[in-house]
Tab-separated table of C-alpha atoms in Angstrom:
chain	number	residue	atom	x	y	z
A	1	MET	CA	-22.602	18.891	14.294
A	2	ALA	CA	-19.725	21.236	13.899
A	3	ASP	CA	-19.667	21.795	17.741
A	4	LEU	CA	-19.460	18.071	17.915
A	5	THR	CA	-16.507	17.846	15.899
A	6	GLU	CA	-14.730	20.534	17.669
A	7	ARG	CA	-15.182	18.929	21.049
A	8	ALA	CA	-14.043	15.542	19.713
A	9	ASN	CA	-10.780	17.031	18.275
A	10	GLN	CA	-10.365	18.959	21.612
A	11	GLU	CA	-10.683	15.810	23.712
A	12	LEU	CA	-8.135	14.124	21.473
A	13	GLU	CA	-5.659	17.006	21.921
A	14	GLN	CA	-6.185	16.713	25.700
A	15	MET	CA	-5.276	12.855	25.764
A	16	ASP	CA	-1.907	11.984	27.288
A	17	MET	CA	-0.883	10.081	24.172
A	18	GLU	CA	2.899	9.827	25.434
A	19	ASN	CA	1.836	8.021	28.490
A	20	PHE	CA	-1.053	5.919	26.938
A	21	PHE	CA	1.158	2.943	27.175
A	22	SER	CA	2.801	2.114	30.618
A	23	ASP	CA	6.579	1.447	30.397
A	24	GLU	CA	6.310	-0.504	33.640
A	25	GLU	CA	3.586	-2.674	32.649
A	26	GLU	CA	4.441	-6.526	33.136
A	27	PHE	CA	4.634	-8.475	29.719
A	28	THR	CA	3.132	-12.002	29.953
A	29	PRO	CA	4.494	-13.870	26.990
A	30	VAL	CA	2.247	-15.597	24.750
A	31	GLN	CA	2.318	-19.367	25.009
A	32	GLU	CA	1.885	-20.492	21.403
A	33	ASP	CA	5.087	-21.349	19.680
A	34	GLN	CA	7.014	-20.119	23.010
A	35	GLN	CA	9.975	-22.490	22.701
A	36	MET	CA	10.686	-21.569	19.012
A	37	THR	CA	10.278	-17.795	19.625
A	38	ASP	CA	12.179	-17.761	22.922
A	39	ASP	CA	15.169	-19.509	21.268
A	40	PHE	CA	15.156	-17.044	18.391
A	41	ALA	CA	15.155	-14.009	20.811
A	42	LYS	CA	18.055	-15.667	22.751
A	43	VAL	CA	20.136	-15.726	19.309
A	44	ASN	CA	19.584	-12.265	18.746
A	45	ILE	CA	20.535	-11.111	22.130
A	46	VAL	CA	23.782	-13.157	22.149
A	47	ALA	CA	24.628	-11.885	18.779
A	48	GLU	CA	24.263	-8.200	19.874
A	49	ASN	CA	26.344	-8.612	22.866
A	50	SER	CA	29.183	-10.178	20.962
A	51	GLU	CA	32.418	-8.005	21.011
A	52	THR	CA	32.833	-8.425	17.123
A	53	PHE	CA	29.178	-7.482	16.602
A	54	ASP	CA	28.773	-5.371	13.265
A	55	ARG	CA	26.573	-2.036	13.809
A	56	GLN	CA	25.444	-2.581	10.167
A	57	ASN	CA	24.261	-6.030	11.031
A	58	PRO	CA	20.514	-6.588	10.378
A	59	VAL	CA	19.996	-8.065	13.987
A	60	PHE	CA	21.311	-4.793	15.533
A	61	LEU	CA	19.415	-2.395	12.974
A	62	TYR	CA	16.224	-4.408	13.379
A	63	ARG	CA	16.535	-4.105	17.215
A	64	MET	CA	17.358	-0.512	16.916
A	65	PHE	CA	14.245	0.101	14.817
A	66	TYR	CA	11.767	-1.434	16.883
A	67	GLU	CA	13.146	-0.203	19.970
A	68	LYS	CA	13.503	3.724	18.902
A	69	PHE	CA	11.450	4.228	15.785
A	70	PHE	CA	8.449	1.848	15.500
A	71	PRO	CA	5.285	4.056	16.160
A	72	TYR	CA	3.515	1.685	18.629
A	73	LYS	CA	1.092	4.194	20.205
A	74	ILE	CA	-0.100	5.469	17.051
A	75	TYR	CA	-0.216	2.052	15.624
A	76	TYR	CA	-2.281	0.657	18.432
A	77	HIS	CA	-4.760	3.518	18.126
A	78	TRP	CA	-5.112	2.799	14.335
A	79	LEU	CA	-6.019	-0.859	14.550
A	80	ASN	CA	-8.186	-0.284	17.556
A	81	TYR	CA	-10.197	2.569	16.284
A	82	ASP	CA	-11.056	3.781	19.622
A	83	THR	CA	-9.406	5.188	22.669
A	84	THR	CA	-10.464	2.302	24.883
A	85	PRO	CA	-9.774	-1.341	24.034
A	86	THR	CA	-11.793	-3.004	21.462
A	87	LYS	CA	-12.081	-6.396	19.523
A	88	ASN	CA	-10.874	-4.518	16.627
A	89	PHE	CA	-7.430	-4.946	18.252
A	90	THR	CA	-7.616	-7.756	20.659
A	91	HIS	CA	-9.252	-10.131	18.019
A	92	ARG	CA	-6.877	-8.931	15.350
A	93	GLU	CA	-4.323	-11.406	13.629
A	94	PHE	CA	-0.846	-10.459	13.467
A	95	SER	CA	1.663	-12.631	11.480
A	96	PHE	CA	5.473	-12.495	11.983
A	97	THR	CA	8.108	-13.598	9.713
A	98	LEU	CA	11.464	-14.450	11.493
A	99	PRO	CA	14.927	-14.897	10.032
A	100	SER	CA	15.418	-18.235	8.111
A	101	ASP	CA	11.740	-17.883	6.833
A	102	ILE	CA	10.130	-19.032	10.173
A	103	TYR	CA	6.534	-18.057	9.775
A	104	VAL	CA	4.244	-17.511	12.723
A	105	ARG	CA	0.387	-16.816	12.099
A	106	PHE	CA	-2.648	-16.170	14.419
A	107	LYS	CA	-0.918	-14.034	17.073
A	108	SER	CA	-3.158	-11.724	18.979
A	109	PHE	CA	-2.558	-9.492	22.002
A	110	ALA	CA	-4.861	-8.133	24.538
A	111	THR	CA	-3.047	-4.509	24.547
A	112	GLY	CA	-0.838	-2.612	22.445
A	113	GLU	CA	1.818	-2.888	25.061
A	114	LEU	CA	2.001	-6.606	24.851
A	115	LEU	CA	2.330	-6.297	21.020
A	116	LYS	CA	5.139	-3.905	21.548
A	117	ASN	CA	7.013	-6.251	23.849
A	118	GLU	CA	6.588	-9.264	21.600
A	119	ILE	CA	7.838	-7.152	18.569
A	120	GLU	CA	10.827	-5.948	20.364
A	121	ARG	CA	11.591	-9.475	21.650
A	122	LEU	CA	11.340	-11.305	18.130
A	123	GLN	CA	12.463	-8.595	16.036
A	124	PRO	CA	10.402	-10.037	13.044
A	125	ILE	CA	11.853	-9.241	9.611
A	126	LYS	CA	8.205	-8.806	8.254
A	127	ILE	CA	4.859	-7.950	9.976
A	128	ASP	CA	1.714	-8.910	8.424
A	129	ILE	CA	-1.922	-7.603	9.418
A	130	GLY	CA	-4.992	-9.912	9.136
A	131	ALA	CA	-8.734	-9.959	9.924
A	132	VAL	CA	-10.469	-9.414	13.109
A	133	TYR	CA	-11.807	-12.841	14.174
A	134	SER	CA	-14.888	-14.070	15.830
A	135	VAL	CA	-12.385	-15.514	18.425
A	136	LYS	CA	-9.024	-14.104	19.583
A	137	PRO	CA	-6.636	-15.722	16.947
A	138	LYS	CA	-4.315	-16.921	19.578
A	139	ASP	CA	-7.241	-18.958	20.942
A	140	LYS	CA	-7.938	-20.518	17.466
A	141	LYS	CA	-7.066	-24.018	18.667
A	142	THR	CA	-9.740	-23.922	21.469
A	143	VAL	CA	-12.795	-23.590	19.265
A	144	SER	CA	-14.069	-25.546	16.170
A	145	GLU	CA	-13.117	-24.565	12.914
A	146	LYS	CA	-16.633	-23.127	12.069
A	147	ALA	CA	-16.629	-21.039	15.242
A	148	PHE	CA	-13.296	-19.190	14.058
A	149	LYS	CA	-14.109	-17.027	11.201
A	150	PRO	CA	-13.058	-13.674	10.131
A	151	ILE	CA	-15.671	-11.093	10.524
A	152	GLU	CA	-14.066	-7.713	9.281
A	153	LYS	CA	-10.888	-6.036	7.916
A	154	GLU	CA	-9.927	-2.870	6.048
A	155	LEU	CA	-10.460	-3.081	2.408
A	156	VAL	CA	-6.883	-3.306	0.942
A	157	PHE	CA	-5.310	-3.141	-2.208
A	158	ASP	CA	-1.915	-4.370	-3.517
A	159	ILE	CA	-0.292	-2.939	-6.694
A	160	ASP	CA	2.934	-4.716	-7.578
A	161	MET	CA	5.412	-3.445	-10.118
A	162	THR	CA	5.920	-6.826	-11.326
A	163	ASP	CA	2.731	-6.936	-12.909
A	164	TYR	CA	3.855	-4.144	-15.133
A	165	ASP	CA	6.726	-6.112	-16.611
A	166	GLU	CA	4.964	-6.608	-19.934
A	167	VAL	CA	4.783	-2.785	-20.399
A	168	ARG	CA	7.848	-1.421	-18.637
A	169	THR	CA	11.063	-1.460	-20.446
A	170	CYS	CA	13.701	-0.122	-17.840
A	171	CYS	CA	13.432	-2.658	-15.317
A	172	SER	CA	11.874	-6.041	-14.385
A	173	GLY	CA	11.133	-8.192	-11.501
A	174	GLY	CA	11.936	-6.785	-8.103
A	175	ASP	CA	13.901	-3.851	-9.479
A	176	ILE	CA	12.423	-0.356	-9.800
A	177	CYS	CA	13.651	3.123	-10.775
A	178	LEU	CA	12.081	6.513	-11.051
A	179	LEU	CA	11.092	5.971	-14.771
A	180	CYS	CA	8.849	3.022	-13.909
A	181	TRP	CA	7.566	4.380	-10.500
A	182	GLU	CA	5.430	6.714	-12.454
A	183	PHE	CA	3.116	3.524	-13.022
A	184	MET	CA	2.557	3.655	-9.241
A	185	THR	CA	1.810	7.316	-9.250
A	186	VAL	CA	-0.815	6.784	-11.881
A	187	ALA	CA	-2.348	3.889	-9.918
A	188	ILE	CA	-2.613	5.932	-6.708
A	189	LYS	CA	-4.382	8.886	-8.636
A	190	ILE	CA	-6.802	6.651	-10.130
A	191	VAL	CA	-7.728	4.319	-7.447
A	192	ASP	CA	-7.687	6.918	-4.678
A	193	LYS	CA	-10.185	9.201	-6.661
A	194	SER	CA	-12.402	6.370	-7.580
A	195	LEU	CA	-12.585	5.120	-3.911
A	196	ARG	CA	-13.433	8.584	-2.659
A	197	GLU	CA	-15.690	9.757	-5.403
A	198	ASP	CA	-17.240	6.584	-6.632
A	199	PHE	CA	-17.747	4.795	-3.308
A	200	GLY	CA	-17.575	7.709	-0.768
A	201	PHE	CA	-14.883	6.406	1.300
A	202	GLU	CA	-12.771	9.167	3.252
A	203	HIS	CA	-10.129	7.334	5.537
A	204	ILE	CA	-7.697	6.045	2.848
A	205	MET	CA	-4.040	5.414	3.517
A	206	TRP	CA	-1.543	4.430	0.790
A	207	VAL	CA	1.670	2.812	1.968
A	208	TYR	CA	4.964	2.058	0.046
A	209	SER	CA	5.623	-1.579	0.123
A	210	GLY	CA	9.406	-1.250	0.834
A	211	ARG	CA	10.630	-2.345	-2.633
A	212	ARG	CA	8.484	-2.258	-5.736
A	213	GLY	CA	4.857	-1.433	-4.932
A	214	VAL	CA	2.269	0.213	-3.034
A	215	HIS	CA	-0.609	-0.822	-0.638
A	216	CYS	CA	-3.943	0.730	0.071
A	217	TRP	CA	-5.889	0.587	3.378
A	218	VAL	CA	-9.493	1.858	3.350
A	219	CYS	CA	-10.203	2.329	7.041
A	220	ASP	CA	-13.844	3.646	6.984
A	221	GLN	CA	-16.090	1.540	9.203
A	222	ARG	CA	-18.253	0.763	6.024
A	223	ALA	CA	-15.203	-0.573	4.181
A	224	ARG	CA	-14.276	-2.792	7.366
A	225	LYS	CA	-17.759	-4.212	7.494
A	226	LEU	CA	-17.774	-5.494	3.806
A	227	ASP	CA	-18.151	-9.073	3.078
A	228	ASN	CA	-16.209	-11.103	0.301
A	229	GLU	CA	-18.860	-10.439	-2.267
A	230	SER	CA	-18.972	-6.711	-1.696
A	231	ARG	CA	-15.309	-6.582	-1.863
A	232	LYS	CA	-15.303	-8.594	-5.114
A	233	ALA	CA	-17.761	-6.175	-6.636
A	234	ILE	CA	-15.643	-3.122	-5.872
A	235	VAL	CA	-12.589	-4.904	-7.202
A	236	ASN	CA	-14.509	-5.997	-10.556
A	237	PHE	CA	-15.561	-2.294	-10.763
A	238	LEU	CA	-11.925	-0.945	-10.712
A	239	ASP	CA	-10.257	-3.785	-12.550
A	240	ILE	CA	-10.425	-3.572	-16.325
A	241	ILE	CA	-7.271	-5.342	-17.552
A	242	LYS	CA	-8.193	-8.942	-18.292
A	243	GLY	CA	-6.103	-11.880	-19.528
A	244	GLY	CA	-2.488	-13.457	-19.229
A	245	MET	CA	0.699	-12.857	-21.217
A	246	GLN	CA	-0.766	-14.817	-24.227
A	247	ILE	CA	-3.531	-12.352	-24.896
A	248	SER	CA	-2.671	-9.310	-26.915
A	249	ARG	CA	-5.642	-7.183	-26.257
A	250	LYS	CA	-6.489	-7.016	-22.476
A	251	VAL	CA	-8.868	-4.006	-22.581
A	252	LYS	CA	-12.073	-3.774	-24.651
A	253	LEU	CA	-14.427	-1.059	-23.437
A	254	PRO	CA	-17.536	0.161	-24.809
A	255	HIS	CA	-17.925	3.258	-26.820
A	256	ASN	CA	-19.598	5.205	-24.038
A	257	LEU	CA	-17.522	4.974	-20.908
A	258	HIS	CA	-18.753	4.879	-17.367
A	259	PRO	CA	-18.140	8.333	-15.825
A	260	SER	CA	-15.600	6.786	-13.503
A	261	LEU	CA	-13.592	5.512	-16.603
A	262	SER	CA	-14.058	8.669	-18.298
A	263	ARG	CA	-12.485	10.414	-15.193
A	264	SER	CA	-9.730	8.055	-15.090
A	265	PHE	CA	-9.021	8.286	-18.717
A	266	GLU	CA	-8.151	11.953	-18.041
A	267	THR	CA	-5.259	10.696	-15.813
A	268	VAL	CA	-4.211	7.993	-18.293
A	269	GLU	CA	-4.021	10.833	-21.037
A	270	GLU	CA	-2.006	12.971	-18.957
A	271	HIS	CA	0.604	10.328	-18.328
A	272	PHE	CA	0.532	8.201	-21.430
A	273	LYS	CA	2.897	9.891	-23.750
A	274	PRO	CA	5.590	11.036	-21.225
A	275	LEU	CA	5.577	7.618	-19.457
A	276	LEU	CA	5.058	4.984	-22.281
A	277	ILE	CA	6.137	6.767	-25.574
A	278	GLU	CA	9.089	8.708	-24.210
A	279	LYS	CA	10.368	7.017	-21.075
A	280	MET	CA	9.410	3.300	-21.817
A	281	GLY	CA	10.071	3.812	-25.565
A	282	ILE	CA	7.004	1.330	-26.584
A	283	LEU	CA	7.492	2.137	-30.147
A	284	ASP	CA	11.182	2.518	-30.355
A	285	THR	CA	12.044	-1.049	-31.568
A	286	GLU	CA	10.284	-3.411	-33.972
A	287	GLU	CA	9.848	-5.899	-30.964
A	288	ARG	CA	8.101	-3.249	-28.945
A	289	TRP	CA	5.697	-1.715	-31.605
A	290	ASN	CA	4.677	-5.106	-32.705
A	291	LYS	CA	3.102	-5.610	-29.167
A	292	VAL	CA	1.316	-2.334	-29.728
A	293	LEU	CA	0.079	-3.058	-33.169
A	294	ASP	CA	-0.944	-6.681	-32.385
A	295	ILE	CA	-3.862	-4.998	-30.395
A	296	ILE	CA	-5.168	-3.350	-33.499
A	297	PRO	CA	-8.137	-5.447	-34.967
A	298	ASP	CA	-7.627	-4.027	-38.296
A	299	ILE	CA	-5.085	-6.227	-40.044
A	300	ALA	CA	-4.730	-4.140	-42.950
A	301	MET	CA	-3.819	-0.984	-40.885
A	302	LYS	CA	-1.207	-2.798	-38.966
A	303	ASP	CA	0.464	-4.173	-42.160
A	304	LYS	CA	0.445	-0.671	-43.531
A	305	LEU	CA	2.110	0.838	-40.521
A	306	VAL	CA	4.851	-2.064	-40.238
A	307	GLU	CA	5.733	-1.293	-43.739
A	308	LYS	CA	6.141	2.352	-43.113
A	309	TRP	CA	8.224	1.809	-39.860
A	310	LYS	CA	10.337	-1.045	-40.400
A	311	GLY	CA	13.747	-0.027	-41.369
A	312	ASN	CA	12.897	3.888	-41.566
A	313	GLN	CA	14.735	5.616	-38.678
A	314	LYS	CA	13.423	8.982	-39.547
A	315	TYR	CA	10.317	8.488	-37.549
A	316	THR	CA	10.540	9.215	-33.866
A	317	ALA	CA	8.254	7.331	-31.438
A	318	ALA	CA	6.087	10.464	-31.060
A	319	MET	CA	5.790	10.500	-34.853
A	320	LYS	CA	4.770	6.867	-34.897
A	321	TRP	CA	2.118	7.479	-32.340
A	322	ASP	CA	0.676	10.464	-34.404
A	323	MET	CA	0.541	8.275	-37.489
A	324	LEU	CA	-1.390	5.746	-35.457
A	325	VAL	CA	-3.913	8.209	-34.189
A	326	LYS	CA	-4.577	9.355	-37.754
A	327	GLU	CA	-4.866	5.838	-39.003
A	328	GLU	CA	-7.350	5.039	-36.451
A	329	GLU	CA	-9.433	8.329	-37.124
A	330	LYS	CA	-10.087	7.090	-40.438
A	331	SER	CA	-10.585	3.414	-39.883
A	332	GLU	CA	-13.611	1.914	-41.434
A	333	LYS	CA	-13.862	-0.688	-38.775
A	334	ARG	CA	-13.955	1.951	-36.030
A	335	LYS	CA	-16.788	3.788	-37.795
A	336	LYS	CA	-18.759	0.377	-38.414
A	337	TYR	CA	-18.078	-1.218	-34.954
A	338	LYS	CA	-17.256	1.796	-32.745
A	339	ASP	CA	-14.107	-0.130	-31.646
A	340	TYR	CA	-11.930	2.756	-29.826
A	341	PHE	CA	-8.995	0.453	-29.659
A	342	LEU	CA	-6.384	3.258	-29.324
A	343	ARG	CA	-8.012	4.646	-26.160
A	344	ASP	CA	-8.088	0.738	-25.171
A	345	ILE	CA	-4.318	0.678	-25.793
A	346	MET	CA	-3.628	3.586	-23.526
A	347	PHE	CA	-5.761	2.015	-20.717
A	348	GLN	CA	-3.781	-1.241	-21.251
A	349	TYR	CA	-0.492	0.245	-20.864
A	350	CYS	CA	-1.319	2.809	-18.054
A	351	TYR	CA	-4.252	1.821	-16.054
A	352	PRO	CA	-3.778	0.283	-12.659
A	353	ARG	CA	-3.111	-3.488	-12.252
A	354	LEU	CA	-4.609	-4.900	-8.939
A	355	ASP	CA	-3.849	-8.029	-7.218
A	356	VAL	CA	-7.229	-9.278	-7.027
A	357	LYS	CA	-6.830	-12.055	-4.386
A	358	VAL	CA	-5.686	-9.638	-1.873
A	359	SER	CA	-8.586	-7.475	-2.013
A	360	THR	CA	-11.290	-10.004	-2.132
A	361	SER	CA	-10.926	-12.086	0.818
A	362	ILE	CA	-11.421	-10.796	4.538
A	363	GLY	CA	-8.824	-13.237	5.866
A	364	HIS	CA	-5.901	-12.352	3.478
A	365	LEU	CA	-2.848	-10.952	5.209
A	366	LEU	CA	-1.120	-7.797	4.044
A	367	LYS	CA	2.173	-6.272	5.039
A	368	SER	CA	2.065	-3.780	8.006
A	369	PRO	CA	2.791	-0.119	7.606
A	370	PHE	CA	6.073	0.873	9.136
A	371	CYS	CA	7.613	-2.516	9.125
A	372	VAL	CA	10.783	-3.016	7.239
A	373	HIS	CA	11.390	-4.712	3.794
A	374	PRO	CA	13.942	-7.437	4.655
A	375	LYS	CA	15.753	-7.110	1.341
A	376	THR	CA	15.928	-3.265	0.945
A	377	LEU	CA	15.931	-2.586	4.730
A	378	LYS	CA	13.420	0.326	3.801
A	379	VAL	CA	10.656	1.236	5.967
A	380	CYS	CA	7.113	0.951	4.760
A	381	VAL	CA	6.170	4.422	4.921
A	382	PRO	CA	2.664	6.085	4.157
A	383	ILE	CA	2.285	8.146	0.863
A	384	LYS	CA	0.096	11.225	0.768
A	385	PRO	CA	-1.976	10.748	-2.330
A	386	GLU	CA	-2.070	14.472	-3.050
A	387	GLU	CA	1.483	14.513	-3.027
A	388	CYS	CA	2.261	11.123	-4.818
A	389	ASP	CA	4.046	12.805	-7.879
A	390	GLN	CA	6.536	14.007	-5.541
A	391	PHE	CA	7.202	10.505	-3.900
A	392	ASP	CA	10.710	9.000	-4.575
A	393	PRO	CA	11.109	5.570	-3.537
A	394	THR	CA	14.970	5.520	-3.845
A	395	THR	CA	15.175	8.176	-0.794
A	396	VAL	CA	12.821	6.431	1.628
A	397	PRO	CA	14.385	6.004	5.072
A	398	ASN	CA	16.224	2.767	5.583
A	399	LEU	CA	17.644	1.179	8.675
A	400	VAL	CA	21.299	2.304	7.877
A	401	THR	CA	20.404	5.826	7.036
A	402	LEU	CA	18.185	6.047	10.159
A	403	ARG	CA	21.155	4.890	12.257
A	404	GLN	CA	23.473	7.479	10.641
A	405	GLU	CA	20.872	10.297	11.133
A	406	VAL	CA	20.589	9.757	14.564
A	407	ALA	CA	24.332	9.647	15.202
A	408	GLN	CA	24.744	12.810	13.268
A	409	PHE	CA	21.976	14.712	15.020
A	410	ASP	CA	23.400	13.551	18.590
A	411	LYS	CA	26.770	14.727	17.574
A	412	GLU	CA	25.588	18.300	16.784
A	413	ASN	CA	22.986	18.464	19.481
A	414	ILE	CA	24.543	16.716	22.471
A	415	ASP	CA	21.763	17.675	25.229
A	416	SER	CA	18.837	17.152	22.893
A	417	LYS	CA	15.926	15.026	24.255
A	418	LEU	CA	13.857	14.736	21.254
A	419	PRO	CA	12.538	11.378	20.332
A	420	ASP	CA	14.747	9.546	17.930
A	421	TYR	CA	12.257	9.581	14.985
A	422	LYS	CA	12.367	13.329	15.121
A	423	LYS	CA	16.002	13.362	14.397
A	424	THR	CA	15.596	11.615	11.082
A	425	SER	CA	13.824	11.553	7.648
A	426	LEU	CA	11.249	9.356	9.195
A	427	LYS	CA	9.629	12.190	11.015
A	428	PRO	CA	7.298	13.512	8.483
A	429	TYR	CA	6.062	10.001	7.831
A	430	ILE	CA	5.116	9.270	11.404
A	431	GLU	CA	3.624	12.863	11.757
A	432	TYR	CA	1.177	12.078	8.655
A	433	PHE	CA	0.401	8.614	10.112
A	434	ASP	CA	-0.643	10.407	13.468
A	435	LYS	CA	-2.703	12.971	11.615
A	436	PHE	CA	-4.708	10.152	9.660
A	437	VAL	CA	-5.147	8.122	12.945
A	438	LYS	CA	-6.513	11.102	14.859
A	439	GLY	CA	-8.961	11.608	12.010
A	440	LEU	CA	-10.316	8.192	12.757
A	441	LEU	CA	-10.368	8.654	16.509
A	442	SER	CA	-12.020	12.014	16.055
A	443	GLU	CA	-14.757	10.396	13.965
A	444	THR	CA	-15.225	7.596	16.650
A	445	ILE	CA	-15.464	10.131	19.485
A	446	GLN	CA	-18.037	11.996	17.543
A	447	SER	CA	-20.158	9.034	16.752
A	448	LYS	CA	-20.184	8.102	20.418
A	449	ARG	CA	-21.400	11.649	21.314
A	450	ASP	CA	-24.077	11.516	18.468
A	451	ALA	CA	-25.374	8.018	19.962
A	452	ALA	CA	-25.290	9.414	23.389
A	453	GLU	CA	-27.279	12.568	22.548
A	454	MET	CA	-29.997	10.596	20.501
A	455	SER	CA	-30.554	8.135	23.452
A	456	MET	CA	-31.141	11.159	25.666
A	457	GLU	CA	-33.581	12.414	23.363
A	458	PHE	CA	-35.592	9.222	23.796
């Protein structure tokens, strides 16, 4: 088996990845929505050729990004899951959002080169990836509704900072800072570990959404083949925060935790005090501590603590938490009903909050890695889960900084022939993506060899 793995990796190394796409290949335009998209492309070309064109203009910046930075070759191999064309790519739905909120769905492409040309032509401000369908999505209108159905897609997760607005105090809505970004760090640690240790998945890619959240792509073949019910079962296993804004207590777990939750609680404990008590200050003001105390089932305990804390400024947030811990330890209701509400408070404030609908439907679209967020102009870059503590969303490459970095590099290295992405802060992210995809391809090659050797034995 080790020999097979080594041979598969050697075959990948020998592939001419740079020339896998032919730069001379003719591009045949897709007919669907052709007039609308042709008109849009003409507008962009006219704008760029204008004498008064601003190089900070998003039209120029998007064109620059798609022509010089988007990792088309790696991207194609990722969604194709093989070195030769497969239905994983040809039957895959792509969706483009164009300026003025023009939304184009059910695009599909026979080759990666055709996708590349269409992206460069339209310059979408957002790219979404959908499922692999029974029929090529561009041919959707040629078959019956029953014949056109999604058959597989990566298991995906969407974690958005707005779902933490009831517990974070530094920002709200679309805003983020390094203080509240720690919620995303906790989410990556807990979900990634569960997917690997509880479900045995290996090929997991985390991606910054470009503004206020993270996306997770589970790319194992077993994950891609899951039906909606199986996806729902996995999400139900991971999702423990239940109820809307009107419900005070959203987590109520049994005394004896499932081993997965016990492991997750280690991460919650590690981050709870520095994140919630210190950074978010959930016990700093009466309004905030009342939200915490409303979760407590013991009314007498709650009243006792309110009386102590109200109007008494000598108690720090850390002291208040310690008082709460001591009260819970001697609580008669805890002894009688085994209600570990303090542990559940920590889970409620710190545990990942999943967008369930994104994960449970095969046909649901999700923003593509390496597209650009239209409001921040930041690139949706992958995040190494083992280094998520160091990830800083405020320093992620954006279209303006990429242009500046290339200009500065070219000024200092006049004769350099490096690809533009290697001149910028985007380089480590593309290299990580390349390594991730090569791991997928290596597994595909090895599986083919295993199947071939087994057939020869019979």
